[in-house]
Tab-separated table of C-alpha atoms in Angstrom:
chain	number	residue	atom	x	y	z
S	1	MET	CA	64.805	125.601	43.335
S	2	THR	CA	65.266	129.244	43.940
S	3	ASN	CA	65.431	131.867	41.559
S	4	SER	CA	68.647	132.359	41.659
S	5	THR	CA	69.552	129.036	41.461
S	6	GLU	CA	67.781	129.016	38.004
S	7	VAL	CA	69.830	132.226	36.836
S	8	ARG	CA	72.891	130.432	38.235
S	9	LEU	CA	72.490	127.301	36.395
S	10	HIS	CA	71.159	128.810	33.067
S	11	ASP	CA	74.355	130.965	33.008
S	12	GLN	CA	76.786	128.010	33.614
S	13	VAL	CA	75.017	126.044	30.876
S	14	THR	CA	75.719	128.573	28.839
S	15	ALA	CA	79.111	129.197	29.068
S	16	LEU	CA	79.149	125.951	28.542
S	17	ILE	CA	77.843	125.526	25.003
S	18	GLU	CA	79.689	128.871	24.508
S	19	ASP	CA	83.239	126.948	25.523
S	20	LEU	CA	82.386	123.868	23.598
S	21	ASP	CA	81.025	126.095	20.111
S	22	GLU	CA	85.046	127.118	20.937
S	23	HIS	CA	86.343	123.159	20.783
S	24	ARG	CA	89.349	122.508	18.977
S	25	VAL	CA	87.346	120.236	16.852
S	26	TYR	CA	87.060	122.611	14.886
S	27	GLY	CA	89.756	124.055	13.024
S	28	ASN	CA	91.093	120.408	13.115
S	29	ASP	CA	94.226	119.429	10.568
S	30	TYR	CA	91.895	117.038	8.617
S	31	PHE	CA	89.251	119.573	8.343
S	32	ALA	CA	92.017	122.099	6.443
S	33	TYR	CA	93.471	119.153	4.367
S	34	LEU	CA	89.647	118.384	2.856
S	35	GLU	CA	89.285	122.166	2.114
S	36	ASN	CA	93.011	122.693	0.244
S	37	THR	CA	94.162	119.865	-0.894
S	38	PRO	CA	93.454	117.540	-3.785
S	39	TRP	CA	92.042	114.135	-3.589
S	40	THR	CA	93.221	111.146	-4.966
S	41	ASP	CA	91.974	107.786	-5.594
S	42	ARG	CA	93.340	106.092	-2.344
S	43	ALA	CA	92.961	109.370	-0.046
S	44	TYR	CA	89.042	109.747	-1.116
S	45	ASP	CA	88.392	105.451	-0.504
S	46	PHE	CA	89.936	106.109	2.975
S	47	HIS	CA	87.583	109.316	3.201
S	48	ARG	CA	84.638	107.687	2.181
S	49	ALA	CA	84.858	103.980	4.519
S	50	ASN	CA	85.469	106.265	7.716
S	51	PHE	CA	82.661	109.048	6.545
S	52	PHE	CA	80.372	105.687	5.743
S	53	HIS	CA	81.633	104.053	9.696
S	54	ARG	CA	81.244	107.137	11.160
S	55	THR	CA	78.026	108.879	10.536
S	56	GLU	CA	75.900	105.266	10.130
S	57	GLY	CA	75.777	106.001	13.816
S	58	THR	CA	74.105	109.442	13.533
S	59	VAL	CA	70.688	108.143	13.080
S	60	LYS	CA	70.596	104.946	15.356
S	61	GLY	CA	71.586	107.872	18.205
S	62	ILE	CA	69.216	110.109	17.635
S	63	ALA	CA	66.551	107.138	17.658
S	64	TYR	CA	67.795	106.163	21.264
S	65	VAL	CA	67.204	109.408	22.511
S	66	CYS	CA	63.930	109.764	21.195
S	67	ALA	CA	63.350	106.349	22.874
S	68	GLN	CA	64.784	107.945	26.029
S	69	ALA	CA	63.164	110.907	26.165
S	70	ALA	CA	59.890	109.115	25.769
S	71	ALA	CA	61.073	107.044	29.091
S	72	HIS	CA	61.812	109.828	31.043
S	73	ASP	CA	58.564	112.253	30.287
S	74	ASP	CA	61.109	114.384	28.816
S	75	ARG	CA	58.204	114.978	26.557
S	76	ASP	CA	59.828	118.648	24.695
S	77	THR	CA	63.557	116.613	24.125
S	78	LEU	CA	60.864	113.544	22.208
S	79	VAL	CA	59.224	116.055	20.207
S	80	LEU	CA	62.443	118.048	19.125
S	81	PHE	CA	64.090	114.599	18.311
S	82	SER	CA	61.182	113.109	16.861
S	83	HIS	CA	61.412	116.208	14.340
S	84	ILE	CA	65.214	115.710	13.683
S	85	LEU	CA	64.441	112.239	13.374
S	86	ASN	CA	62.012	112.109	10.653
S	87	GLU	CA	64.086	114.657	8.618
S	88	GLU	CA	67.109	112.011	9.021
S	89	THR	CA	64.988	109.046	7.194
S	90	GLY	CA	63.775	111.342	4.649
S	91	ASN	CA	60.175	112.532	6.085
S	92	GLY	CA	58.494	109.585	5.527
S	93	GLU	CA	59.783	108.720	1.745
S	94	ALA	CA	62.673	105.856	1.810
S	95	ALA	CA	64.395	107.427	-1.222
S	96	HIS	CA	65.531	110.214	0.996
S	97	CYS	CA	66.631	108.914	3.511
S	98	HIS	CA	69.884	110.581	4.544
S	99	GLU	CA	71.800	107.981	5.235
S	100	LEU	CA	71.065	106.083	1.450
S	101	LEU	CA	71.406	109.729	0.081
S	102	MET	CA	74.968	109.662	1.845
S	103	GLU	CA	75.538	106.237	0.336
S	104	ASN	CA	74.336	106.962	-2.978
S	105	SER	CA	76.099	110.669	-3.412
S	106	HIS	CA	79.452	109.218	-2.339
S	107	ASN	CA	79.572	106.183	-4.340
S	108	LEU	CA	78.421	107.969	-7.761
S	109	TYR	CA	81.018	110.437	-7.079
S	110	GLY	CA	83.924	107.652	-6.128
S	111	ARG	CA	83.006	105.915	-8.902
S	112	THR	CA	82.831	108.570	-11.767
S	113	GLU	CA	85.860	110.635	-10.377
S	114	PHE	CA	88.048	107.833	-8.926
S	115	GLY	CA	86.772	104.776	-11.025
S	116	LEU	CA	86.353	103.129	-7.281
S	117	PRO	CA	83.871	100.217	-6.536
S	118	THR	CA	80.719	100.806	-4.744
S	119	LEU	CA	80.501	101.021	-0.818
S	120	LEU	CA	77.653	100.339	1.007
S	121	VAL	CA	77.264	102.225	4.286
S	122	ARG	CA	76.784	99.094	6.655
S	123	GLU	CA	80.213	97.281	4.971
S	124	ALA	CA	81.814	100.071	5.456
S	125	ARG	CA	82.120	98.531	9.232
S	126	ASP	CA	84.659	95.820	7.583
S	127	SER	CA	86.398	97.412	5.770
S	128	ASP	CA	90.814	97.676	5.946
S	129	LEU	CA	90.154	101.433	5.567
S	130	VAL	CA	88.772	101.893	8.664
S	131	ILE	CA	91.073	103.217	11.455
S	132	PRO	CA	91.482	102.275	15.169
S	133	GLU	CA	90.503	106.072	16.182
S	134	THR	CA	86.894	105.777	14.029
S	135	VAL	CA	86.149	102.257	15.853
S	136	ALA	CA	87.082	104.074	19.287
S	137	TYR	CA	84.741	107.297	17.924
S	138	ARG	CA	81.907	104.627	17.727
S	139	GLU	CA	82.556	102.627	20.660
S	140	ARG	CA	82.543	105.424	22.775
S	141	THR	CA	80.124	107.835	21.599
S	142	LEU	CA	77.352	104.458	21.797
S	143	GLU	CA	79.326	104.052	25.835
S	144	LEU	CA	78.375	107.755	26.849
S	145	LEU	CA	74.743	107.361	24.994
S	146	SER	CA	73.890	104.491	27.193
S	147	SER	CA	75.658	105.968	30.530
S	148	ASN	CA	73.052	108.021	31.589
S	149	TYR	CA	70.127	110.469	30.411
S	150	HIS	CA	72.121	113.497	31.432
S	151	ARG	CA	75.283	112.443	29.513
S	152	MET	CA	73.242	111.400	26.422
S	153	LEU	CA	72.235	114.605	26.131
S	154	GLY	CA	75.359	115.942	26.206
S	155	VAL	CA	76.736	113.518	23.244
S	156	ALA	CA	73.572	114.770	21.550
S	157	MET	CA	74.205	118.366	21.868
S	158	ALA	CA	77.569	118.094	20.509
S	159	LEU	CA	76.894	115.743	18.025
S	160	GLU	CA	74.690	117.441	16.343
S	161	SER	CA	76.864	121.196	16.904
S	162	HIS	CA	79.503	119.325	14.946
S	163	ALA	CA	77.456	118.255	11.683
S	164	ASP	CA	77.173	121.993	10.329
S	165	LYS	CA	80.526	122.256	10.368
S	166	MET	CA	81.585	119.133	9.279
S	167	LEU	CA	79.310	118.895	6.495
S	168	GLN	CA	80.144	122.371	5.142
S	169	VAL	CA	84.251	121.454	5.026
S	170	CYS	CA	83.151	118.089	3.253
S	171	ARG	CA	80.759	119.852	1.003
S	172	THR	CA	83.717	122.205	0.033
S	173	ALA	CA	86.551	119.498	-0.776
S	174	PHE	CA	83.405	117.613	-2.889
S	175	ARG	CA	83.450	120.756	-4.810
S	176	ASN	CA	87.285	121.213	-4.842
S	177	ASN	CA	87.337	117.594	-6.365
S	178	ARG	CA	84.900	117.959	-9.009
S	179	LYS	CA	86.379	117.160	-12.620
S	180	GLU	CA	84.248	114.519	-14.601
S	181	LEU	CA	80.702	114.724	-13.499
S	182	PRO	CA	78.910	117.618	-15.072
S	183	ALA	CA	77.699	120.706	-12.741
S	184	ALA	CA	74.121	119.822	-13.251
S	185	GLU	CA	74.602	116.138	-12.046
S	186	PHE	CA	76.867	116.386	-9.606
S	187	VAL	CA	74.376	119.051	-7.627
S	188	ASP	CA	71.265	116.630	-8.418
S	189	SER	CA	72.701	113.487	-7.431
S	190	VAL	CA	75.734	114.168	-4.953
S	191	GLU	CA	75.562	117.846	-3.180
S	192	ILE	CA	72.271	116.996	-2.110
S	193	TYR	CA	73.529	115.443	0.609
S	194	PHE	CA	75.282	117.794	1.863
S	195	ASN	CA	72.193	120.521	1.079
S	196	VAL	CA	69.899	118.650	2.782
S	197	HIS	CA	71.985	118.816	6.131
S	198	VAL	CA	73.213	122.143	5.211
S	199	GLY	CA	71.221	124.602	2.886
S	200	ASP	CA	69.282	127.525	3.244
S	201	GLU	CA	67.153	126.176	5.609
S	202	GLY	CA	70.460	125.885	7.917
S	203	VAL	CA	68.844	122.599	8.821
S	204	GLU	CA	71.899	121.359	10.855
S	205	GLU	CA	71.876	124.688	12.542
S	206	ARG	CA	68.107	124.453	13.618
S	207	HIS	CA	69.193	120.522	15.086
S	208	ALA	CA	72.255	121.881	16.716
S	209	ALA	CA	69.848	124.828	18.618
S	210	ASP	CA	67.131	122.361	19.437
S	211	ALA	CA	69.637	119.898	20.746
S	212	LYS	CA	71.083	122.724	23.190
S	213	LYS	CA	67.438	123.707	24.031
S	214	CYS	CA	67.129	120.022	25.357
S	215	VAL	CA	69.881	120.629	27.525
S	216	LEU	CA	69.002	124.208	29.388
S	217	ASN	CA	65.874	122.323	29.814
S	218	ASN	CA	67.264	119.028	31.459
S	219	CYS	CA	69.821	121.091	33.914
S	220	HIS	CA	68.273	121.506	36.974
S	221	THR	CA	71.468	120.520	39.371
S	222	ASP	CA	75.522	120.868	39.334
S	223	ALA	CA	75.509	117.649	38.856
S	224	GLU	CA	73.223	117.216	36.232
S	225	VAL	CA	75.594	119.902	34.690
S	226	ALA	CA	78.493	118.069	35.122
S	227	GLU	CA	76.682	115.333	33.316
S	228	ILE	CA	76.093	116.413	30.686
S	229	SER	CA	79.751	119.195	30.897
S	230	TYR	CA	82.093	115.544	30.763
S	231	ALA	CA	79.729	113.815	27.815
S	232	ALA	CA	79.662	116.981	25.287
S	233	THR	CA	83.449	117.251	25.813
S	234	GLU	CA	84.267	113.820	25.993
S	235	THR	CA	82.714	113.219	22.543
S	236	LEU	CA	84.129	116.168	20.646
S	237	ASN	CA	87.697	114.793	21.984
S	238	ILE	CA	87.252	111.456	20.882
S	239	GLN	CA	85.840	113.044	17.660
S	240	LEU	CA	88.810	115.544	17.313
S	241	ASP	CA	90.846	112.264	17.866
S	242	MET	CA	89.143	110.322	15.023
S	243	TRP	CA	90.018	113.897	12.698
S	244	ASN	CA	93.482	113.922	13.256
S	245	ALA	CA	94.308	110.129	12.979
S	246	MET	CA	92.863	110.621	9.380
S	247	TYR	CA	95.063	113.541	8.856
S	248	LYS	CA	97.774	111.731	9.920
S	249	ALA	CA	96.594	108.838	7.443
S	250	VAL	CA	96.647	111.218	4.414
S	251	ALA	CA	99.492	113.011	5.359
S	252	THR	CA	102.025	110.029	5.354
S	253	SER	CA	100.815	107.879	2.866
């Protein structure tokens, strides 16, 4: 590859990343609803079930990226995503696993603020509250992840970039709707789930930067850039479809 080609592809990928950062998903109506509308018990129950099912695929997807990076001798991606996977799984401490923090925090909040029964993450997939668009999101992202290596990288980049905004918006909703939980217990047992991602250390921002670095490292041809672009755009589009459907459900209930 000539230096001019390397520069051209680098610029092409950089422009793609900038475009994706302006995707409509970041300004969706459901995010605005979460930030500005009080939750009812039904609206929270609906949010919890769909958020659980959506997010249950996170660790599975990251583990798949690690396995594929190893299989493709992509050491840099393996190193960076192994670090992400380690953080998602609690840095070796099961009690700090992010999925468990999510389950415990959402259930404590639901029980205390709305009198709702416990819902396990693995049970959410069978919940009547999970809408078809959330199921479609899981199915489509899995399909894209398993298509080929560069589509997988595109999905990973899109999801890591989206996570920071999503978790900040959700944290705002939890803060705005707290009425019964004491402040200290809320921070220690509920907000902790969001703060391990979007706290002062900027974990999700770093994850997004690492995923973008992996994409840049793996774009050597126009075809590879096209595959990454397609998968990343598709991922954000199907995520937008899910948020739009969730907004429609709560706005008309």
